[in-house]
Amino acid sequence: MYAGKHCPACTLQLHMLIIVLQTQIIHLEDAYGLLDEAVAAAMRNSKPVYISVCCNLAGEVHPSFGGDPVPFALTPKVTNERSLEAAVKYASEFLNKAVKPVMVGGVKMRWPGKAQDAFLKLSEAGQYPVAMQPSAKGFFPESHNRFLGTYWGQVSSPYCSEVVESCDAYLFAGAIHNDYSSVGYSLLLKTEKMIDVGLFRVTIGGRHTFGCVNMRDFLAALAKAVKPNSTAWDNFQRMYVPSAQVPPSEPGSPLRTNIIFKHIQEMLSSETAVLVETGDSWFNGQKLKLPDGCLYEFQMQFGSIGWSVGATLGYAQALKGKKRVIASIGDGSFQVTAQDVSTMIRYRLNPIIFLINNGGYTIEVEIHDGPYNNIQGWDYSGLVQCFDNHQGNVYSAKAKTEDQLLEAIAKANENTDKLCFIECFVHRDDCSKELLEWGSRVASANSRPPNPQ
């Protein structure tokens, strides 16, 4: 498998930061146990594993795989009941004595345990208002009568950060605290006011920590111990003013990004799923109000440009016959992984892709501008037709005005069995105010002097 003195560990090390387990199958007799270990790790952690198989073993037959498949079962991590009891006691006292408690949900709620339902029941038991971190959008019903919106510091939904940060107790469940989610570490949160609920650990007020406690079990038990307190929601209702609607464009005027997302909003239903790319689509996507049953995905843990094209392929395949995927992808990101569109066509997938053509990496411009943020222009809609190779399985269009966009969307809605690709031309500097704010703060965090050691 390896030539000369090349170290096998070099290949494995490339994947260490993005996988939960890596293994090499060098001897046939080890294959069964190593594969079981890898599959179990992937299932327990909802993360990928890396399996390296020597090329001269790949075609061999292992006797354990000769018969019918054996059902694969995992022993779940079990909550320590005494630790759970103590965690619920401290947490309920913490919340019940608070004047204005609030809840914030994070992306880890969907990992082992699937805690979204328990999170919802706790919010209803306590009558607490609920905000979601941006990467957890869609985990809580946005039609709920105490939903605040997205909590993302200075780029939160209107009035959301003011409510969350002014509360004297906030429960974060499954949250990720990094530079992106904290807007360059600028959140006005205090550890002594926080209950931080991890996958198997609960920390209260930065002092009391309880291990071996499953998130779902903790939230379900806590729902039985809290007292109703809607004070924070009452404050939100008193100050809240609905956002203005985006007005129609002047006839023939250049297309704008907010017009694009206005019409994406109109396309959403329980039969759709939204996927947005790293960039300004992050912020415009957070403004969408998801109908019940509408799914939502975006990736901000690593800010991986180009992630969305391959993710659209996988998402559309997984939801084939169930929901139609609507993806918003920037031109710079699309150039990184464009070839995955060819695979979408091959498998007769039917996503609707909005390609935002603004000539570069707009999010990078707002963090650190330079000539490296410019890209070579492509004929994107023409490229997709090339992938189709005259097979008739693609609809593509260019939109430079709102009327052209509406016409393209109407055609996409008609062509339910085809991949539909709408290339939207917008100005280089057309971006959301949230991107301007977020970019400035992240740029400031990135340029801070190093801490003396």
CSV table of C-alpha atoms in Angstrom, one decimal:
chain,number,residue,atom,x,y,z
A,1,MET,CA,0.0,0.0,0.0
A,2,TYR,CA,2.8,2.4,0.8
A,3,ALA,CA,6.0,2.7,-1.2
A,4,GLY,CA,9.6,3.3,0.1
A,5,LYS,CA,9.9,4.8,3.5
A,6,HIS,CA,6.6,6.7,3.5
A,7,CYS,CA,5.0,6.7,6.9
A,8,PRO,CA,1.5,5.3,7.0
A,9,ALA,CA,0.7,7.7,9.9
A,10,CYS,CA,1.1,10.7,7.6
A,11,THR,CA,-2.1,9.9,5.7
A,12,LEU,CA,-4.0,9.2,8.9
A,13,GLN,CA,-2.9,12.5,10.5
A,14,LEU,CA,-4.5,14.5,7.7
A,15,HIS,CA,-7.9,13.4,9.0
A,16,MET,CA,-7.4,13.6,12.7
A,17,LEU,CA,-9.1,17.0,13.2
A,18,ILE,CA,-12.3,16.1,11.3
A,19,ILE,CA,-13.0,12.5,12.3
A,20,VAL,CA,-13.8,10.6,15.5
A,21,LEU,CA,-11.7,7.5,14.9
A,22,GLN,CA,-9.1,6.3,12.3
A,23,THR,CA,-8.1,2.7,11.7
A,24,GLN,CA,-5.9,0.7,9.3
A,25,ILE,CA,-6.8,-2.8,8.1
A,26,ILE,CA,-3.5,-4.5,7.4
A,27,HIS,CA,-4.3,-8.1,8.3
A,28,LEU,CA,-7.4,-9.9,7.3
A,29,GLU,CA,-8.0,-11.5,10.7
A,30,ASP,CA,-8.3,-8.0,12.2
A,31,ALA,CA,-10.9,-6.7,9.8
A,32,TYR,CA,-14.1,-7.7,11.5
A,33,GLY,CA,-13.1,-6.2,14.9
A,34,LEU,CA,-11.7,-3.0,13.4
A,35,LEU,CA,-14.7,-2.4,11.2
A,36,ASP,CA,-17.1,-3.0,14.1
A,37,GLU,CA,-15.1,-0.5,16.2
A,38,ALA,CA,-15.2,2.1,13.4
A,39,VAL,CA,-18.9,1.8,12.7
A,40,ALA,CA,-19.7,2.0,16.4
A,41,ALA,CA,-17.7,5.1,16.8
A,42,ALA,CA,-19.4,6.8,13.9
A,43,MET,CA,-22.9,5.8,15.2
A,44,ARG,CA,-22.2,6.9,18.7
A,45,ASN,CA,-20.8,10.3,17.8
A,46,SER,CA,-22.6,11.1,14.6
A,47,LYS,CA,-19.2,11.9,13.1
A,48,PRO,CA,-17.2,10.4,10.2
A,49,VAL,CA,-14.5,7.8,10.7
A,50,TYR,CA,-11.5,7.1,8.5
A,51,ILE,CA,-10.9,3.4,7.4
A,52,SER,CA,-7.7,2.6,5.5
A,53,VAL,CA,-7.7,-0.8,3.7
A,54,CYS,CA,-4.6,-2.3,2.1
A,55,CYS,CA,-5.3,-2.6,-1.6
A,56,ASN,CA,-4.3,-6.3,-1.6
A,57,LEU,CA,-7.0,-7.1,1.0
A,58,ALA,CA,-9.9,-5.1,-0.5
A,59,GLY,CA,-11.0,-8.0,-2.6
A,60,GLU,CA,-10.5,-10.8,0.0
A,61,VAL,CA,-13.5,-12.6,1.6
A,62,HIS,CA,-13.6,-12.6,5.4
A,63,PRO,CA,-15.4,-15.7,6.8
A,64,SER,CA,-17.4,-13.6,9.2
A,65,PHE,CA,-19.1,-11.8,6.3
A,66,GLY,CA,-20.1,-14.9,4.4
A,67,GLY,CA,-23.6,-15.3,5.7
A,68,ASP,CA,-26.5,-13.0,6.3
A,69,PRO,CA,-25.8,-9.7,8.0
A,70,VAL,CA,-25.9,-9.7,11.8
A,71,PRO,CA,-27.9,-6.8,13.3
A,72,PHE,CA,-25.6,-4.2,14.7
A,73,ALA,CA,-26.5,-2.9,18.2
A,74,LEU,CA,-24.8,-0.4,20.5
A,75,THR,CA,-25.0,-0.1,24.2
A,76,PRO,CA,-25.9,3.5,24.9
A,77,LYS,CA,-24.1,5.6,27.4
A,78,VAL,CA,-26.1,5.4,30.7
A,79,THR,CA,-26.8,8.4,32.9
A,80,ASN,CA,-25.6,8.1,36.5
A,81,GLU,CA,-28.9,8.6,38.4
A,82,ARG,CA,-27.3,10.2,41.5
A,83,SER,CA,-25.4,12.6,39.3
A,84,LEU,CA,-28.5,13.4,37.4
A,85,GLU,CA,-30.5,14.0,40.6
A,86,ALA,CA,-27.9,16.4,41.9
A,87,ALA,CA,-27.6,18.3,38.6
A,88,VAL,CA,-31.3,18.8,38.4
A,89,LYS,CA,-31.5,19.9,42.0
A,90,TYR,CA,-28.8,22.6,41.5
A,91,ALA,CA,-30.1,23.6,38.1
A,92,SER,CA,-33.8,24.0,39.2
A,93,GLU,CA,-32.8,26.1,42.2
A,94,PHE,CA,-30.7,28.2,39.9
A,95,LEU,CA,-33.5,28.8,37.4
A,96,ASN,CA,-36.4,29.1,40.0
A,97,LYS,CA,-34.7,31.9,41.9
A,98,ALA,CA,-33.9,33.8,38.7
A,99,VAL,CA,-36.0,36.9,37.7
A,100,LYS,CA,-35.6,36.5,34.0
A,101,PRO,CA,-34.5,33.0,32.8
A,102,VAL,CA,-34.0,32.2,29.1
A,103,MET,CA,-33.0,29.2,27.0
A,104,VAL,CA,-30.6,29.0,24.0
A,105,GLY,CA,-30.2,25.8,21.9
A,106,GLY,CA,-27.1,24.7,20.1
A,107,VAL,CA,-26.2,22.2,17.3
A,108,LYS,CA,-25.0,19.4,19.6
A,109,MET,CA,-28.6,18.8,20.6
A,110,ARG,CA,-29.0,16.5,17.6
A,111,TRP,CA,-26.0,14.4,18.4
A,112,PRO,CA,-26.2,11.2,20.5
A,113,GLY,CA,-29.5,11.4,22.4
A,114,LYS,CA,-31.4,13.6,20.0
A,115,ALA,CA,-32.4,16.1,22.7
A,116,GLN,CA,-34.6,18.5,20.7
A,117,ASP,CA,-37.9,17.1,22.1
A,118,ALA,CA,-36.8,17.3,25.7
A,119,PHE,CA,-35.5,20.9,25.1
A,120,LEU,CA,-39.0,21.9,23.8
A,121,LYS,CA,-40.7,20.3,26.8
A,122,LEU,CA,-38.5,22.2,29.2
A,123,SER,CA,-39.2,25.5,27.5
A,124,GLU,CA,-42.9,24.8,27.8
A,125,ALA,CA,-42.7,23.7,31.4
A,126,GLY,CA,-40.8,26.8,32.4
A,127,GLN,CA,-42.6,29.2,29.9
A,128,TYR,CA,-39.1,30.4,29.0
A,129,PRO,CA,-38.4,32.3,25.8
A,130,VAL,CA,-36.1,30.3,23.4
A,131,ALA,CA,-33.3,31.5,21.1
A,132,MET,CA,-31.2,29.3,18.9
A,133,GLN,CA,-27.5,29.5,18.0
A,134,PRO,CA,-27.1,30.0,14.2
A,135,SER,CA,-25.9,26.5,13.6
A,136,ALA,CA,-29.0,25.1,15.4
A,137,LYS,CA,-31.6,26.9,13.2
A,138,GLY,CA,-34.5,24.7,12.6
A,139,PHE,CA,-34.1,22.6,15.8
A,140,PHE,CA,-36.9,24.5,17.5
A,141,PRO,CA,-40.2,25.2,15.8
A,142,GLU,CA,-40.1,28.8,14.7
A,143,SER,CA,-43.9,29.0,14.9
A,144,HIS,CA,-43.7,28.5,18.7
A,145,ASN,CA,-45.3,31.2,20.7
A,146,ARG,CA,-42.1,31.9,22.7
A,147,PHE,CA,-39.5,31.8,20.0
A,148,LEU,CA,-37.1,34.7,20.0
A,149,GLY,CA,-35.0,34.0,16.9
A,150,THR,CA,-31.3,33.5,16.4
A,151,TYR,CA,-28.9,34.4,19.2
A,152,TRP,CA,-25.6,35.5,17.5
A,153,GLY,CA,-24.4,38.5,19.5
A,154,GLN,CA,-24.5,41.7,17.6
A,155,VAL,CA,-25.9,40.0,14.5
A,156,SER,CA,-28.8,38.3,16.3
A,157,SER,CA,-32.4,38.5,15.2
A,158,PRO,CA,-34.0,41.8,16.2
A,159,TYR,CA,-34.2,42.3,20.0
A,160,CYS,CA,-32.9,38.7,20.6
A,161,SER,CA,-29.4,39.5,22.0
A,162,GLU,CA,-30.8,42.3,24.1
A,163,VAL,CA,-33.2,39.9,25.8
A,164,VAL,CA,-30.7,37.0,26.2
A,165,GLU,CA,-27.8,39.1,27.5
A,166,SER,CA,-30.0,41.1,30.0
A,167,CYS,CA,-31.3,37.9,31.6
A,168,ASP,CA,-30.0,36.8,35.0
A,169,ALA,CA,-30.0,33.1,34.1
A,170,TYR,CA,-29.5,31.4,30.7
A,171,LEU,CA,-29.5,27.7,29.9
A,172,PHE,CA,-27.4,26.8,26.9
A,173,ALA,CA,-28.0,23.3,25.6
A,174,GLY,CA,-25.6,21.7,23.1
A,175,ALA,CA,-23.9,25.1,22.4
A,176,ILE,CA,-20.6,25.6,20.6
A,177,HIS,CA,-18.6,28.6,21.9
A,178,ASN,CA,-16.0,29.6,19.3
A,179,ASP,CA,-14.9,32.8,17.4
A,180,TYR,CA,-17.6,32.5,14.7
A,181,SER,CA,-20.6,31.8,17.0
A,182,SER,CA,-19.4,34.5,19.5
A,183,VAL,CA,-18.8,37.1,16.8
A,184,GLY,CA,-15.1,37.4,17.6
A,185,TYR,CA,-15.6,36.7,21.3
A,186,SER,CA,-17.8,39.8,21.8
A,187,LEU,CA,-20.8,38.2,23.5
A,188,LEU,CA,-22.0,39.9,26.8
A,189,LEU,CA,-22.5,36.7,28.7
A,190,LYS,CA,-21.3,35.9,32.2
A,191,THR,CA,-20.3,32.4,33.2
A,192,GLU,CA,-21.8,32.8,36.7
A,193,LYS,CA,-25.3,33.2,35.1
A,194,MET,CA,-25.1,30.2,32.8
A,195,ILE,CA,-26.1,26.6,32.9
A,196,ASP,CA,-24.1,24.9,30.2
A,197,VAL,CA,-25.5,21.5,29.2
A,198,GLY,CA,-23.1,19.4,27.2
A,199,LEU,CA,-23.7,15.9,25.7
A,200,PHE,CA,-22.8,14.2,28.9
A,201,ARG,CA,-21.9,17.0,31.3
A,202,VAL,CA,-23.7,19.8,33.0
A,203,THR,CA,-22.0,22.9,34.4
A,204,ILE,CA,-23.9,25.4,36.6
A,205,GLY,CA,-22.8,28.9,37.2
A,206,GLY,CA,-19.2,28.0,36.2
A,207,ARG,CA,-18.8,26.2,39.5
A,208,HIS,CA,-20.8,23.0,39.9
A,209,THR,CA,-20.1,20.3,37.3
A,210,PHE,CA,-21.9,17.0,37.0
A,211,GLY,CA,-20.6,14.3,34.7
A,212,CYS,CA,-22.2,11.1,33.3
A,213,VAL,CA,-25.4,13.0,32.7
A,214,ASN,CA,-27.0,12.6,29.2
A,215,MET,CA,-28.3,15.8,27.8
A,216,ARG,CA,-31.8,14.5,27.0
A,217,ASP,CA,-32.2,12.9,30.4
A,218,PHE,CA,-31.2,16.1,32.1
A,219,LEU,CA,-33.5,18.3,30.1
A,220,ALA,CA,-36.5,15.9,30.6
A,221,ALA,CA,-35.9,15.7,34.4
A,222,LEU,CA,-35.4,19.4,34.7
A,223,ALA,CA,-38.7,20.1,33.0
A,224,LYS,CA,-40.4,18.4,36.0
A,225,ALA,CA,-38.6,20.6,38.5
A,226,VAL,CA,-38.9,24.2,37.2
A,227,LYS,CA,-41.5,26.8,38.0
A,228,PRO,CA,-43.1,28.8,35.2
A,229,ASN,CA,-41.6,32.2,34.6
A,230,SER,CA,-42.3,34.1,31.4
A,231,THR,CA,-40.8,37.5,32.5
A,232,ALA,CA,-38.2,37.6,29.8
A,233,TRP,CA,-40.7,36.8,27.1
A,234,ASP,CA,-43.1,39.5,28.5
A,235,ASN,CA,-40.2,42.0,28.2
A,236,PHE,CA,-39.5,40.9,24.6
A,237,GLN,CA,-43.1,41.4,23.6
A,238,ARG,CA,-43.2,44.9,25.0
A,239,MET,CA,-40.3,46.0,23.0
A,240,TYR,CA,-40.7,44.0,19.8
A,241,VAL,CA,-41.5,45.7,16.5
A,242,PRO,CA,-41.8,43.6,13.4
A,243,SER,CA,-39.1,44.0,10.8
A,244,ALA,CA,-40.0,45.9,7.6
A,245,GLN,CA,-40.8,44.0,4.5
A,246,VAL,CA,-38.5,44.2,1.5
A,247,PRO,CA,-40.2,46.3,-1.1
A,248,PRO,CA,-40.4,45.3,-4.8
A,249,SER,CA,-37.6,46.5,-7.1
A,250,GLU,CA,-38.0,49.2,-9.6
A,251,PRO,CA,-38.7,47.7,-13.1
A,252,GLY,CA,-35.4,46.8,-14.8
A,253,SER,CA,-33.3,47.7,-11.7
A,254,PRO,CA,-30.3,45.4,-10.8
A,255,LEU,CA,-31.1,42.4,-8.7
A,256,ARG,CA,-30.3,42.6,-5.0
A,257,THR,CA,-29.6,39.9,-2.5
A,258,ASN,CA,-32.4,40.8,-0.2
A,259,ILE,CA,-34.8,40.4,-3.1
A,260,ILE,CA,-33.5,36.9,-3.8
A,261,PHE,CA,-34.1,35.8,-0.2
A,262,LYS,CA,-37.5,37.5,-0.1
A,263,HIS,CA,-38.6,35.1,-2.9
A,264,ILE,CA,-36.8,32.1,-1.4
A,265,GLN,CA,-38.9,32.7,1.7
A,266,GLU,CA,-42.0,32.5,-0.4
A,267,MET,CA,-40.9,29.1,-1.7
A,268,LEU,CA,-40.6,27.5,1.7
A,269,SER,CA,-43.0,24.8,3.0
A,270,SER,CA,-43.0,21.6,4.9
A,271,GLU,CA,-41.9,19.9,1.7
A,272,THR,CA,-38.7,21.9,1.3
A,273,ALA,CA,-35.2,21.9,3.0
A,274,VAL,CA,-32.8,24.8,3.0
A,275,LEU,CA,-29.1,24.7,2.7
A,276,VAL,CA,-26.8,27.7,2.7
A,277,GLU,CA,-23.1,28.2,2.0
A,278,THR,CA,-20.5,29.9,4.1
A,279,GLY,CA,-20.6,33.7,3.3
A,280,ASP,CA,-23.4,36.2,3.2
A,281,SER,CA,-25.9,33.4,2.8
A,282,TRP,CA,-25.2,32.6,6.4
A,283,PHE,CA,-26.8,35.8,7.5
A,284,ASN,CA,-29.6,36.0,5.0
A,285,GLY,CA,-30.5,32.4,5.7
A,286,GLN,CA,-31.0,33.2,9.4
A,287,LYS,CA,-33.6,35.7,8.5
A,288,LEU,CA,-35.8,33.1,6.8
A,289,LYS,CA,-38.8,32.0,8.9
A,290,LEU,CA,-39.1,28.3,8.6
A,291,PRO,CA,-42.5,26.7,8.3
A,292,ASP,CA,-43.1,23.7,10.4
A,293,GLY,CA,-41.4,20.7,8.8
A,294,CYS,CA,-39.0,22.7,6.7
A,295,LEU,CA,-35.4,21.6,7.4
A,296,TYR,CA,-32.4,23.8,7.5
A,297,GLU,CA,-28.6,23.1,7.2
A,298,PHE,CA,-25.5,25.2,7.3
A,299,GLN,CA,-22.0,24.7,8.5
A,300,MET,CA,-20.1,27.2,10.5
A,301,GLN,CA,-17.8,25.1,12.8
A,302,PHE,CA,-14.9,25.4,10.3
A,303,GLY,CA,-16.4,28.0,7.9
A,304,SER,CA,-15.5,25.6,5.0
A,305,ILE,CA,-15.9,27.4,1.7
A,306,GLY,CA,-17.2,25.0,-0.9
A,307,TRP,CA,-18.9,22.7,1.6
A,308,SER,CA,-22.4,23.4,0.4
A,309,VAL,CA,-22.1,21.8,-3.1
A,310,GLY,CA,-21.2,18.4,-1.8
A,311,ALA,CA,-23.6,18.8,1.1
A,312,THR,CA,-26.4,19.6,-1.4
A,313,LEU,CA,-25.6,16.4,-3.2
A,314,GLY,CA,-25.9,14.3,0.0
A,315,TYR,CA,-28.9,16.3,1.3
A,316,ALA,CA,-30.9,15.9,-1.9
A,317,GLN,CA,-30.0,12.2,-2.1
A,318,ALA,CA,-31.1,11.6,1.5
A,319,LEU,CA,-34.4,13.5,1.0
A,320,LYS,CA,-35.1,12.2,-2.5
A,321,GLY,CA,-38.9,11.7,-2.8
A,322,LYS,CA,-39.5,13.5,0.6
A,323,LYS,CA,-38.4,17.1,0.3
A,324,ARG,CA,-36.9,19.4,-2.3
A,325,VAL,CA,-33.6,21.0,-1.4
A,326,ILE,CA,-33.2,24.8,-1.9
A,327,ALA,CA,-29.5,25.8,-1.8
A,328,SER,CA,-27.9,29.3,-1.8
A,329,ILE,CA,-24.3,29.1,-2.8
A,330,GLY,CA,-21.8,31.9,-3.6
A,331,ASP,CA,-19.7,31.9,-6.8
A,332,GLY,CA,-16.4,31.6,-5.0
A,333,SER,CA,-17.5,28.7,-3.0
A,334,PHE,CA,-19.1,27.0,-6.0
A,335,GLN,CA,-15.8,27.0,-7.9
A,336,VAL,CA,-14.2,24.8,-5.2
A,337,THR,CA,-16.5,21.8,-5.6
A,338,ALA,CA,-18.6,22.5,-8.7
A,339,GLN,CA,-18.0,19.0,-10.1
A,340,ASP,CA,-20.4,17.6,-7.5
A,341,VAL,CA,-23.3,19.0,-9.6
A,342,SER,CA,-22.4,16.5,-12.2
A,343,THR,CA,-23.1,13.7,-9.7
A,344,MET,CA,-26.4,15.3,-8.8
A,345,ILE,CA,-27.4,15.1,-12.4
A,346,ARG,CA,-26.3,11.5,-12.7
A,347,TYR,CA,-28.5,10.5,-9.8
A,348,ARG,CA,-31.5,12.5,-11.1
A,349,LEU,CA,-31.6,14.7,-8.1
A,350,ASN,CA,-33.8,17.8,-8.2
A,351,PRO,CA,-32.4,20.6,-5.9
A,352,ILE,CA,-33.0,24.2,-6.7
A,353,ILE,CA,-29.6,26.0,-6.5
A,354,PHE,CA,-29.4,29.8,-6.3
A,355,LEU,CA,-25.8,30.7,-7.4
A,356,ILE,CA,-25.0,34.2,-6.0
A,357,ASN,CA,-22.6,35.7,-8.6
A,358,ASN,CA,-20.9,38.7,-7.2
A,359,GLY,CA,-17.4,38.2,-8.5
A,360,GLY,CA,-15.5,37.0,-5.4
A,361,TYR,CA,-15.3,36.0,-1.8
A,362,THR,CA,-17.5,38.6,-0.2
A,363,ILE,CA,-17.3,37.3,3.4
A,364,GLU,CA,-13.5,37.4,3.1
A,365,VAL,CA,-13.6,40.9,1.8
A,366,GLU,CA,-15.4,42.0,5.0
A,367,ILE,CA,-12.8,40.2,7.2
A,368,HIS,CA,-9.6,41.0,5.3
A,369,ASP,CA,-9.8,42.5,1.8
A,370,GLY,CA,-7.2,42.0,-0.9
A,371,PRO,CA,-6.8,40.9,-4.5
A,372,TYR,CA,-6.8,37.3,-3.5
A,373,ASN,CA,-10.6,37.7,-2.9
A,374,ASN,CA,-11.2,38.2,-6.6
A,375,ILE,CA,-12.0,35.1,-8.8
A,376,GLN,CA,-12.1,34.2,-12.4
A,377,GLY,CA,-15.6,34.6,-13.7
A,378,TRP,CA,-17.4,31.6,-15.1
A,379,ASP,CA,-20.5,31.0,-17.1
A,380,TYR,CA,-22.0,29.1,-14.3
A,381,SER,CA,-25.4,28.3,-15.8
A,382,GLY,CA,-23.6,27.3,-19.0
A,383,LEU,CA,-21.3,25.0,-17.1
A,384,VAL,CA,-24.2,23.2,-15.5
A,385,GLN,CA,-25.6,22.6,-19.0
A,386,CYS,CA,-22.2,21.1,-20.0
A,387,PHE,CA,-22.5,18.7,-17.1
A,388,ASP,CA,-25.9,17.6,-18.4
A,389,ASN,CA,-24.5,17.0,-21.9
A,390,HIS,CA,-27.8,17.6,-23.7
A,391,GLN,CA,-29.6,14.9,-21.6
A,392,GLY,CA,-32.5,17.2,-20.7
A,393,ASN,CA,-32.1,16.7,-16.9
A,394,VAL,CA,-31.2,20.3,-16.0
A,395,TYR,CA,-33.0,23.7,-16.1
A,396,SER,CA,-30.7,26.7,-15.8
A,397,ALA,CA,-31.3,30.4,-16.1
A,398,LYS,CA,-29.6,33.8,-15.5
A,399,ALA,CA,-31.3,36.5,-13.4
A,400,LYS,CA,-30.2,40.1,-13.4
A,401,THR,CA,-33.5,41.7,-12.4
A,402,GLU,CA,-36.4,40.7,-10.1
A,403,ASP,CA,-38.6,39.9,-13.0
A,404,GLN,CA,-36.1,37.5,-14.5
A,405,LEU,CA,-35.7,35.9,-11.0
A,406,LEU,CA,-39.4,35.4,-10.7
A,407,GLU,CA,-39.6,33.9,-14.2
A,408,ALA,CA,-36.8,31.5,-13.3
A,409,ILE,CA,-38.4,30.5,-10.0
A,410,ALA,CA,-41.6,29.8,-11.7
A,411,LYS,CA,-39.8,27.5,-14.2
A,412,ALA,CA,-38.0,25.8,-11.4
A,413,ASN,CA,-41.2,25.1,-9.6
A,414,GLU,CA,-42.6,23.5,-12.8
A,415,ASN,CA,-39.5,21.3,-13.3
A,416,THR,CA,-39.9,19.3,-10.2
A,417,ASP,CA,-38.0,16.3,-11.6
A,418,LYS,CA,-34.9,18.3,-12.7
A,419,LEU,CA,-31.9,20.0,-11.1
A,420,CYS,CA,-32.7,23.7,-11.4
A,421,PHE,CA,-29.9,26.2,-11.4
A,422,ILE,CA,-30.5,30.0,-11.2
A,423,GLU,CA,-27.5,32.2,-11.6
A,424,CYS,CA,-28.2,35.5,-9.8
A,425,PHE,CA,-26.1,38.5,-10.6
A,426,VAL,CA,-25.6,41.0,-7.8
A,427,HIS,CA,-23.3,43.9,-7.1
A,428,ARG,CA,-19.9,43.1,-5.6
A,429,ASP,CA,-20.6,45.1,-2.4
A,430,ASP,CA,-24.2,43.9,-2.0
A,431,CYS,CA,-24.3,42.2,1.4
A,432,SER,CA,-26.3,42.1,4.6
A,433,LYS,CA,-25.6,44.6,7.4
A,434,GLU,CA,-25.0,41.5,9.6
A,435,LEU,CA,-22.0,40.5,7.5
A,436,LEU,CA,-20.6,44.0,7.8
A,437,GLU,CA,-20.9,43.9,11.6
A,438,TRP,CA,-19.7,40.3,12.0
A,439,GLY,CA,-16.8,40.7,9.6
A,440,SER,CA,-15.6,43.8,11.4
A,441,ARG,CA,-15.7,42.1,14.8
A,442,VAL,CA,-14.0,38.8,13.6
A,443,ALA,CA,-11.4,40.9,11.8
A,444,SER,CA,-10.7,42.7,15.1
A,445,ALA,CA,-10.4,39.4,16.9
A,446,ASN,CA,-8.1,38.0,14.3
A,447,SER,CA,-5.7,41.0,14.4
A,448,ARG,CA,-5.4,41.3,18.2
A,449,PRO,CA,-1.9,41.1,19.5
A,450,PRO,CA,-0.7,37.7,20.9
A,451,ASN,CA,-1.0,37.2,24.6
A,452,PRO,CA,2.4,37.4,26.4
A,453,GLN,CA,3.5,34.0,27.7
